[in-house]
Tab-separated table of C-alpha atoms in Angstrom:
chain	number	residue	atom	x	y	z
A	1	UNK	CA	0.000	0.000	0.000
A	2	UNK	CA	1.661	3.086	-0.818
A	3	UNK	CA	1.261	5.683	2.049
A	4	UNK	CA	-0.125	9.193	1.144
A	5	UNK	CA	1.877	12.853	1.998
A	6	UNK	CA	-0.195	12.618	5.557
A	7	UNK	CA	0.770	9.335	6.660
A	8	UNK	CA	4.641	10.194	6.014
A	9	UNK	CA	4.210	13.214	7.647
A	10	UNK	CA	2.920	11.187	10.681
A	11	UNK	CA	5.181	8.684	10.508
A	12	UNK	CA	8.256	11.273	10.057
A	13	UNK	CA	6.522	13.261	13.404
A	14	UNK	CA	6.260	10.538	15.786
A	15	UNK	CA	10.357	8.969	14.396
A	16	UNK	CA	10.700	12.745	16.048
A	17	UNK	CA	8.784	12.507	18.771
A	18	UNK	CA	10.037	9.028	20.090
A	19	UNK	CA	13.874	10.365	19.639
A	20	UNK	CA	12.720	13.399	22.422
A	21	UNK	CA	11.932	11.251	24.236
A	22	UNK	CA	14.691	8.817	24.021
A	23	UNK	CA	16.937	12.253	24.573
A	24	UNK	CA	14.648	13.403	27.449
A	25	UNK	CA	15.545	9.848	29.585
A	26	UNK	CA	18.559	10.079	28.734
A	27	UNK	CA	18.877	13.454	29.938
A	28	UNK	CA	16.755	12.433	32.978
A	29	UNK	CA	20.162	9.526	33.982
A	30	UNK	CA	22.423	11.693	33.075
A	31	UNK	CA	21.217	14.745	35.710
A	32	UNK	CA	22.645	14.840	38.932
A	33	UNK	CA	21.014	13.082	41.733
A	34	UNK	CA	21.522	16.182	43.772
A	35	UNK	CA	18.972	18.232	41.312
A	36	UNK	CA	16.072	15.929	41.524
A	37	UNK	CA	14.617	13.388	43.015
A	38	UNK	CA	14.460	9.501	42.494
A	39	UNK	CA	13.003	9.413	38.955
A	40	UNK	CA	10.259	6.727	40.385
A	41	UNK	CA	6.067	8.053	41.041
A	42	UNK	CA	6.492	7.601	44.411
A	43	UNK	CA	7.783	10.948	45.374
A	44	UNK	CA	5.208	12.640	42.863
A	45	UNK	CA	2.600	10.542	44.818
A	46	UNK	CA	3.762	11.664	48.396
A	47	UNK	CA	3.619	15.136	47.189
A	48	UNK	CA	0.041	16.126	46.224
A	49	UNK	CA	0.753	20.150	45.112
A	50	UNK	CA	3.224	18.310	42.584
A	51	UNK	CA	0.013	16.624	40.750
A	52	UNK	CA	-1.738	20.015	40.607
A	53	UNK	CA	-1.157	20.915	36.777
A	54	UNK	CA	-1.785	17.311	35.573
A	55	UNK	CA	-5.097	17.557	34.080
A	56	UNK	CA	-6.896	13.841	33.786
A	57	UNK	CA	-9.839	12.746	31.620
A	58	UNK	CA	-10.905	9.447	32.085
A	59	UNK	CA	-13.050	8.678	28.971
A	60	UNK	CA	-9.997	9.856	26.270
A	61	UNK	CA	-7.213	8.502	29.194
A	62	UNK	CA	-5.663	11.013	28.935
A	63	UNK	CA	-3.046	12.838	31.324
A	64	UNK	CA	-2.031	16.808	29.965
A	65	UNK	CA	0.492	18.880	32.337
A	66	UNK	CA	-0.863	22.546	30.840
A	67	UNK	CA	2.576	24.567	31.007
A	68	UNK	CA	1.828	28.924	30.822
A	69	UNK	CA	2.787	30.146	28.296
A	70	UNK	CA	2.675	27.299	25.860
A	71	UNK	CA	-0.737	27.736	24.736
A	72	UNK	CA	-2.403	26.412	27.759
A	73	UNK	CA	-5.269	28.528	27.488
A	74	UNK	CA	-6.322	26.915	23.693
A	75	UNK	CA	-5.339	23.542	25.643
A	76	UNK	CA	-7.487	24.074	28.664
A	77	UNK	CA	-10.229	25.376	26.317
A	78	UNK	CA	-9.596	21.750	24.465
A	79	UNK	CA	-10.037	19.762	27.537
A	80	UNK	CA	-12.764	21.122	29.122
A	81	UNK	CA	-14.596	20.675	26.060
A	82	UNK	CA	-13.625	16.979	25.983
A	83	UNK	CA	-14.706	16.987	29.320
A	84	UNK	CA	-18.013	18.181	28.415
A	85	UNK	CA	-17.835	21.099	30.961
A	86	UNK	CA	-16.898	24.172	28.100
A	87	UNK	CA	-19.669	23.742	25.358
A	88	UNK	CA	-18.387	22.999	22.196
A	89	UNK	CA	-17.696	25.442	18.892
A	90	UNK	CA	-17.382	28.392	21.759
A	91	UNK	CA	-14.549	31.004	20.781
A	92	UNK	CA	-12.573	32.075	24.271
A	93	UNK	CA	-14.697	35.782	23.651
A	94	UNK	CA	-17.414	33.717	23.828
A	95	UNK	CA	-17.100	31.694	26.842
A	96	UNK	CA	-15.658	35.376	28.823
A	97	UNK	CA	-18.876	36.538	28.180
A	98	UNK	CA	-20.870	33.402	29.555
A	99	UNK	CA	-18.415	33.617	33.051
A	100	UNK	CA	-16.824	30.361	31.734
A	101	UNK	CA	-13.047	30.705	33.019
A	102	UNK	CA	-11.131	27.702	30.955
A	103	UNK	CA	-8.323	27.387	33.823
A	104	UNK	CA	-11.093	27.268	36.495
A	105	UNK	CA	-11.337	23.851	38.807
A	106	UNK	CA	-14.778	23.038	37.949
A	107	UNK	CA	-13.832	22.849	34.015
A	108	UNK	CA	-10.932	20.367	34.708
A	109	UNK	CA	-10.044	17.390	36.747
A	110	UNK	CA	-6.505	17.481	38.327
A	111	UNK	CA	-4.819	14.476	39.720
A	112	UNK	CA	-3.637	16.383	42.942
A	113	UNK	CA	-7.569	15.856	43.632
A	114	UNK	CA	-7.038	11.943	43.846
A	115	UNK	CA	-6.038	9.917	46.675
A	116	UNK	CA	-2.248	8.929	45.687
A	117	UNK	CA	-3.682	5.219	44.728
A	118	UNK	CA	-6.072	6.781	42.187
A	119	UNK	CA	-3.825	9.161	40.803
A	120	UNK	CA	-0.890	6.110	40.177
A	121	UNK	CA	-3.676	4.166	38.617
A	122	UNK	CA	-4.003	6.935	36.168
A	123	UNK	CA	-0.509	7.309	36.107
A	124	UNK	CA	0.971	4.161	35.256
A	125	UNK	CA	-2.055	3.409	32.288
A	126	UNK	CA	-2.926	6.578	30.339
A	127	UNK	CA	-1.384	8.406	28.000
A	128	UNK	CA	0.462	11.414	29.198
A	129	UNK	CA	1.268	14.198	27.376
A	130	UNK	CA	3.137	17.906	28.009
A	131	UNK	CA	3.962	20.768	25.637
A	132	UNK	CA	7.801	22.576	26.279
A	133	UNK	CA	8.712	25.802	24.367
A	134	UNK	CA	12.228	27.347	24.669
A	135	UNK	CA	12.936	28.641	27.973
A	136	UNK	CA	14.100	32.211	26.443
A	137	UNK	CA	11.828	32.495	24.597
A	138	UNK	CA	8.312	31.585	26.990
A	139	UNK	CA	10.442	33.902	29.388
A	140	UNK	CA	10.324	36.901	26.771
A	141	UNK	CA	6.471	36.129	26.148
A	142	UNK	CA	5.692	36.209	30.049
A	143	UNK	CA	7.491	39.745	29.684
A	144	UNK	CA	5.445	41.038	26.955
A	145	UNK	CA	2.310	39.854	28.545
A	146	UNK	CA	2.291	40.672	31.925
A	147	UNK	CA	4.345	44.038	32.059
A	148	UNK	CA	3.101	45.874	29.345
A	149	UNK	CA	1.550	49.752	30.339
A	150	UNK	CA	-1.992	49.033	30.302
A	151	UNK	CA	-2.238	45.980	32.991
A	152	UNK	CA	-0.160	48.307	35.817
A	153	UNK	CA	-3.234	48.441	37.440
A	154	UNK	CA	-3.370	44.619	37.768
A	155	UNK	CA	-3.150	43.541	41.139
A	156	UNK	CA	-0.561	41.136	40.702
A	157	UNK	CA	1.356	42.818	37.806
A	158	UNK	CA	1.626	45.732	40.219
A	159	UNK	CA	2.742	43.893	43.053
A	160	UNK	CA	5.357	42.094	41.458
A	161	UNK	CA	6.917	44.773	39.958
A	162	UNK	CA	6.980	46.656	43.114
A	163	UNK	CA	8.856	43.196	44.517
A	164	UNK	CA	11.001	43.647	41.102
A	165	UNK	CA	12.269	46.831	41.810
A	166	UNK	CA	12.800	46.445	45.575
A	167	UNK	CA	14.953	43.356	44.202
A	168	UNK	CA	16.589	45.688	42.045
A	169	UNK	CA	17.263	48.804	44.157
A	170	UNK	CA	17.816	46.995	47.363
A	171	UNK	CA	14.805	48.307	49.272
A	172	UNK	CA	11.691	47.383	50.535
A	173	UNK	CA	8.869	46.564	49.118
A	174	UNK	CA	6.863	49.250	51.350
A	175	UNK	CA	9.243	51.906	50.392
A	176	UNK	CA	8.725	51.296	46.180
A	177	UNK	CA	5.252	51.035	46.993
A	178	UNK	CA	5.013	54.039	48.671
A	179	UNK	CA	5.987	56.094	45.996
A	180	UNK	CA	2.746	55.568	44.142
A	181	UNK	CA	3.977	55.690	40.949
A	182	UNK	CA	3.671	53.175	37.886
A	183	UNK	CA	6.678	50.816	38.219
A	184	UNK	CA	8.186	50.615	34.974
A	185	UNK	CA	9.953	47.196	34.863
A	186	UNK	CA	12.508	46.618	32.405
A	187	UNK	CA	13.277	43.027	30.476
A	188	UNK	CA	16.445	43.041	32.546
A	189	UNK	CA	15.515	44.214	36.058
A	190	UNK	CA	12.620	41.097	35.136
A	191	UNK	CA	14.592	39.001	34.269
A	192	UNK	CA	17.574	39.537	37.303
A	193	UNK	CA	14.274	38.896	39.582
A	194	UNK	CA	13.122	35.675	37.952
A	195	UNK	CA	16.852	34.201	37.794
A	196	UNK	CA	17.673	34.794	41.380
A	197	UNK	CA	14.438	33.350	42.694
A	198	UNK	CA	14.623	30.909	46.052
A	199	UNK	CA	14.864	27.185	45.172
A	200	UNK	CA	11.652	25.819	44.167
A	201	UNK	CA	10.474	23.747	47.325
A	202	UNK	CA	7.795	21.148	46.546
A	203	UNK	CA	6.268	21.134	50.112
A	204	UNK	CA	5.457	24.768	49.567
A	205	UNK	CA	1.983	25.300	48.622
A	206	UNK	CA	2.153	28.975	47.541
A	207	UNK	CA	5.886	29.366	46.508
A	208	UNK	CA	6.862	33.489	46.347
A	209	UNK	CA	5.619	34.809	43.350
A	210	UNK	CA	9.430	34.925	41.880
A	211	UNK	CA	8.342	31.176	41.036
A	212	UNK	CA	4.810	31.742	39.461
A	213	UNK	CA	3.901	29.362	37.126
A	214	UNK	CA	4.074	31.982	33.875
A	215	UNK	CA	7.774	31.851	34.327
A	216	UNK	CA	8.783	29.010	36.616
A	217	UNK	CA	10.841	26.306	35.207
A	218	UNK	CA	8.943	24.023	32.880
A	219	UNK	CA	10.745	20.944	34.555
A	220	UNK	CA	9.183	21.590	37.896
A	221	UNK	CA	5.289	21.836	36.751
A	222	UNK	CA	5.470	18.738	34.811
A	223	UNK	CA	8.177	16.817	36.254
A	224	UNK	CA	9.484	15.116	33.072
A	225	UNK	CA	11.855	12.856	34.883
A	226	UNK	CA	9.369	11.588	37.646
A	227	UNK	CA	6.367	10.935	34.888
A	228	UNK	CA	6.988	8.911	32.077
A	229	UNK	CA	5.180	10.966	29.590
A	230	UNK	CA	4.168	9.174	26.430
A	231	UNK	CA	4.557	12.215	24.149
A	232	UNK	CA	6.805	15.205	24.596
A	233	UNK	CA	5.086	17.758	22.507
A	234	UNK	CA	7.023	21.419	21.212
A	235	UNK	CA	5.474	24.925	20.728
A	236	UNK	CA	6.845	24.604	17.174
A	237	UNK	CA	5.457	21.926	16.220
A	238	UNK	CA	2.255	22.456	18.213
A	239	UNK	CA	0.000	21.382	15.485
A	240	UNK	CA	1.345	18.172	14.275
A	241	UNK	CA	2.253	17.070	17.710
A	242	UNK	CA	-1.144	17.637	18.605
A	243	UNK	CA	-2.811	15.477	15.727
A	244	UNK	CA	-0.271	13.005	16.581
A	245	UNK	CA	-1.556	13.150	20.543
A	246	UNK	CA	-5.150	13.491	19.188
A	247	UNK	CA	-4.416	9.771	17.342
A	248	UNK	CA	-2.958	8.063	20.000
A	249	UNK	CA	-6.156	8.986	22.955
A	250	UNK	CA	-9.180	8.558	19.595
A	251	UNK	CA	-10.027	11.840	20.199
A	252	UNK	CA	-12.047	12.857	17.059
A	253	UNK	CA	-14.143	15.240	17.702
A	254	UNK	CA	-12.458	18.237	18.633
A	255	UNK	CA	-8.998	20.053	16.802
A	256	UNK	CA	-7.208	22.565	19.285
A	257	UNK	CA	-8.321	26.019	18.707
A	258	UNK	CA	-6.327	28.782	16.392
A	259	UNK	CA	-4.184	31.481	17.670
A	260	UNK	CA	-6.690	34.691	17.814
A	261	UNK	CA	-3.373	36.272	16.018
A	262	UNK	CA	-0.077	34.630	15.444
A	263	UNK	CA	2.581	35.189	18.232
A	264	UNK	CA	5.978	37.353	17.331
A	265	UNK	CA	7.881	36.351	20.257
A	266	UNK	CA	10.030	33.845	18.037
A	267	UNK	CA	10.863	36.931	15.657
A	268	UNK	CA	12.068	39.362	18.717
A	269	UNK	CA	13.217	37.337	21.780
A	270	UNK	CA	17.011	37.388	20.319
A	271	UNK	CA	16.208	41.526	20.670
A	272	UNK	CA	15.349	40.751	24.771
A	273	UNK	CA	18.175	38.592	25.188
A	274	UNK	CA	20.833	40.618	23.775
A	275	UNK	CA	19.667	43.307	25.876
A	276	UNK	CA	20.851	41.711	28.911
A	277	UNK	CA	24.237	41.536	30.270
A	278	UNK	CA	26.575	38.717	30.363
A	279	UNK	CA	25.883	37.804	34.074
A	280	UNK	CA	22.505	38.165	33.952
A	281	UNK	CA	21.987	35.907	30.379
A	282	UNK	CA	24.371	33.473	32.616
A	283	UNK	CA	22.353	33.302	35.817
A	284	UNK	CA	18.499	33.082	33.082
A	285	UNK	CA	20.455	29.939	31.800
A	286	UNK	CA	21.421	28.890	35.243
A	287	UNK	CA	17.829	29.441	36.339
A	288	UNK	CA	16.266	27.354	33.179
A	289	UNK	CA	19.314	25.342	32.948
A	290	UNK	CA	17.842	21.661	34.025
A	291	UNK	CA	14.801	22.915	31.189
A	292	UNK	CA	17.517	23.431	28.435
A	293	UNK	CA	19.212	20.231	28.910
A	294	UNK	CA	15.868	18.445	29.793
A	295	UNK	CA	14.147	19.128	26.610
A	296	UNK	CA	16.540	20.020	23.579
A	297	UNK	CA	17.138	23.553	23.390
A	298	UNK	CA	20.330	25.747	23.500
A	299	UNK	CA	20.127	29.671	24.830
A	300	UNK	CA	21.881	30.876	21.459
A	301	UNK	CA	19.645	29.031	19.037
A	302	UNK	CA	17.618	32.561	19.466
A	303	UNK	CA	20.334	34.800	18.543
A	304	UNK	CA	21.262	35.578	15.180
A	305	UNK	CA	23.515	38.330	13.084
A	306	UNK	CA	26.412	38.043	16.194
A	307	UNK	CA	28.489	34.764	16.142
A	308	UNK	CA	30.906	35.982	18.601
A	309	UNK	CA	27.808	36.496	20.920
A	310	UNK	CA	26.267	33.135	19.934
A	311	UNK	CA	29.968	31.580	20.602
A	312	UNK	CA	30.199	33.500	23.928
A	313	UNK	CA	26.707	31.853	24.972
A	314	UNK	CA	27.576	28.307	23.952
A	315	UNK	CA	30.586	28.632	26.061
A	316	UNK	CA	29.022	29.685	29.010
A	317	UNK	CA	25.768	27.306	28.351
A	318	UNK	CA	28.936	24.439	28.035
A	319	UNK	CA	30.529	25.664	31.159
A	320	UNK	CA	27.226	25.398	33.508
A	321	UNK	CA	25.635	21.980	31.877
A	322	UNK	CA	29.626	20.742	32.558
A	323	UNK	CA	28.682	21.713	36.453
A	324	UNK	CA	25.699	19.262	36.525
């Protein structure tokens, strides 16, 4: 039978999705034993807020770790239609105006929810799926989102980048706040703030908001070396991972939802990054360094136009992977 265009494209995705994965487990032995724990579900059963991004559906068998910043909102918007709680052919507009909030609890089931035998049940028989992007890059888009001029009167944008520029000048939080004024955050003082955040504790049920999940380290929402995920899916090759994902789990009745515009980040995160200085580019890759190595990417794949730059990052990138 000779196989049409689609079925070689299928077959040529998944050849690329099983070697990511082969790399990720390989990756996952080769990481120090001093950066993570036993790569077994026991210690992601004894530690329910670790579960609380893995999304289950039982009908489909289906496990999804959502990841900000990677589309989660179209995902979430996916699932809870699966799940029958979002009704279906409902744009995101749509469901805003009918008080339907896709990353609510009641649209979704979380395994964090389940007592621990449950949740390994689930575990250790469905397929499992999570989507990675390039650190760099989801950090630039977290940027462009949250800190632009017209959400400073966000709550949370607001009180982060009071906590941003205390980092940065030294001071306290009360004393920037004081001052009343709109904080103007820059890419770099962000960035400085996200990079030196406290280690990520998983007995902590609301970790400091230096570690929200729009910016925190892909590696520690899904926990790629403690779940054996069946498909490691990319942001740039969202679309055919997905149909692959939507093969392997029957779903048929539902395609994930277009961007309401294309994204630019790709195009202008090499402008962020080249912005920063040398120490602070080396403590972003030391932050997202377990993230790089985890899942296939390289901090100068995004810059282009300066190869003593790109040859500078490599090194350093080299130097810190070398210190695993």
């Amino acid at each position: 039978m000779v196989q049409t265009d689609h079925q070689m494209v299928q077959t040529d995705q998944q050849m690329v999705l099983a070697d990511r994965l082969t790399a990720l487990r390989s990756a996952c032995r080769a990481t120090s034993e001093a950066r993570r724990p036993a790569d077994t579900l026991d210690y992601l059963l004894d530690h329910r807020f670790l579960r609380r991004k893995l999304i289950y559906n039982d009908k489909y068998k289906l496990i999804f770790c959502a990841v900000p910043k990677i589309s989660s909102t179209r995902w979430k918007h996916l699932l809870g239609t699966l799940s029958g709680q979002i009704p279906p052919n409902k744009t995101l507009d749509e469901l805003k105006m009918m008080d339907v909030n896709v990353h609510g609890g009641r649209v979704h089931h979380f395994l964090s929810e389940l007592p621990a035998s449950e949740a390994r049940r689930r575990l250790e028989t469905y397929t499992s799926a999570v989507f990675v992007r390039h650190p760099l890059e989801r950090l630039v888009s977290a940027f462009r989102e949250k800190y632009k001029a017209e959400n400073w009167r966000r709550p949370f944008i607001f009180r982060t980048a009071v906590q941003i520029l205390a980092h940065e000048q030294n001071r306290s939080t009360e004393q920037v706040a004081e001052e009343g004024l709109p904080p103007q955050v820059t890419f770099e003082q962000f960035a400085r703030w996200v990079a030196d955040a406290p280690p990520f504790d998983p007995d902590v049920s609301y970790p400091p908001d230096a570690l929200n999940i729009h910016w925190l380290p892909m590696h520690h929402q899904c926990h790629p070396c403690l779940l054996p995920y069946s498909l490691l899916g990319k942001f740039e090759t969202m679309h055919e991972d997905a149909e692959l994902l939507f093969k392997m789990t029957n779903i048929t009745t539902v395609s994930l939802p277009k961007r309401t515009k294309p994204s630019s980040t790709a195009s202008i995160t090499g402008d962020f990054v080249k912005s920063l200085t040398p120490e602070t580019l080396r403590r972003v890759i030391k932050h997202f360094l377990l993230d790089f190595v985890l899942f296939g990417y390289r901090p100068e794949s995004v810059l282009s136009g300066d190869d003593e730059l790109r040859d500078s990052v490599a090194k350093t990138f080299k130097g810190l992977v070398d210190e695993l």
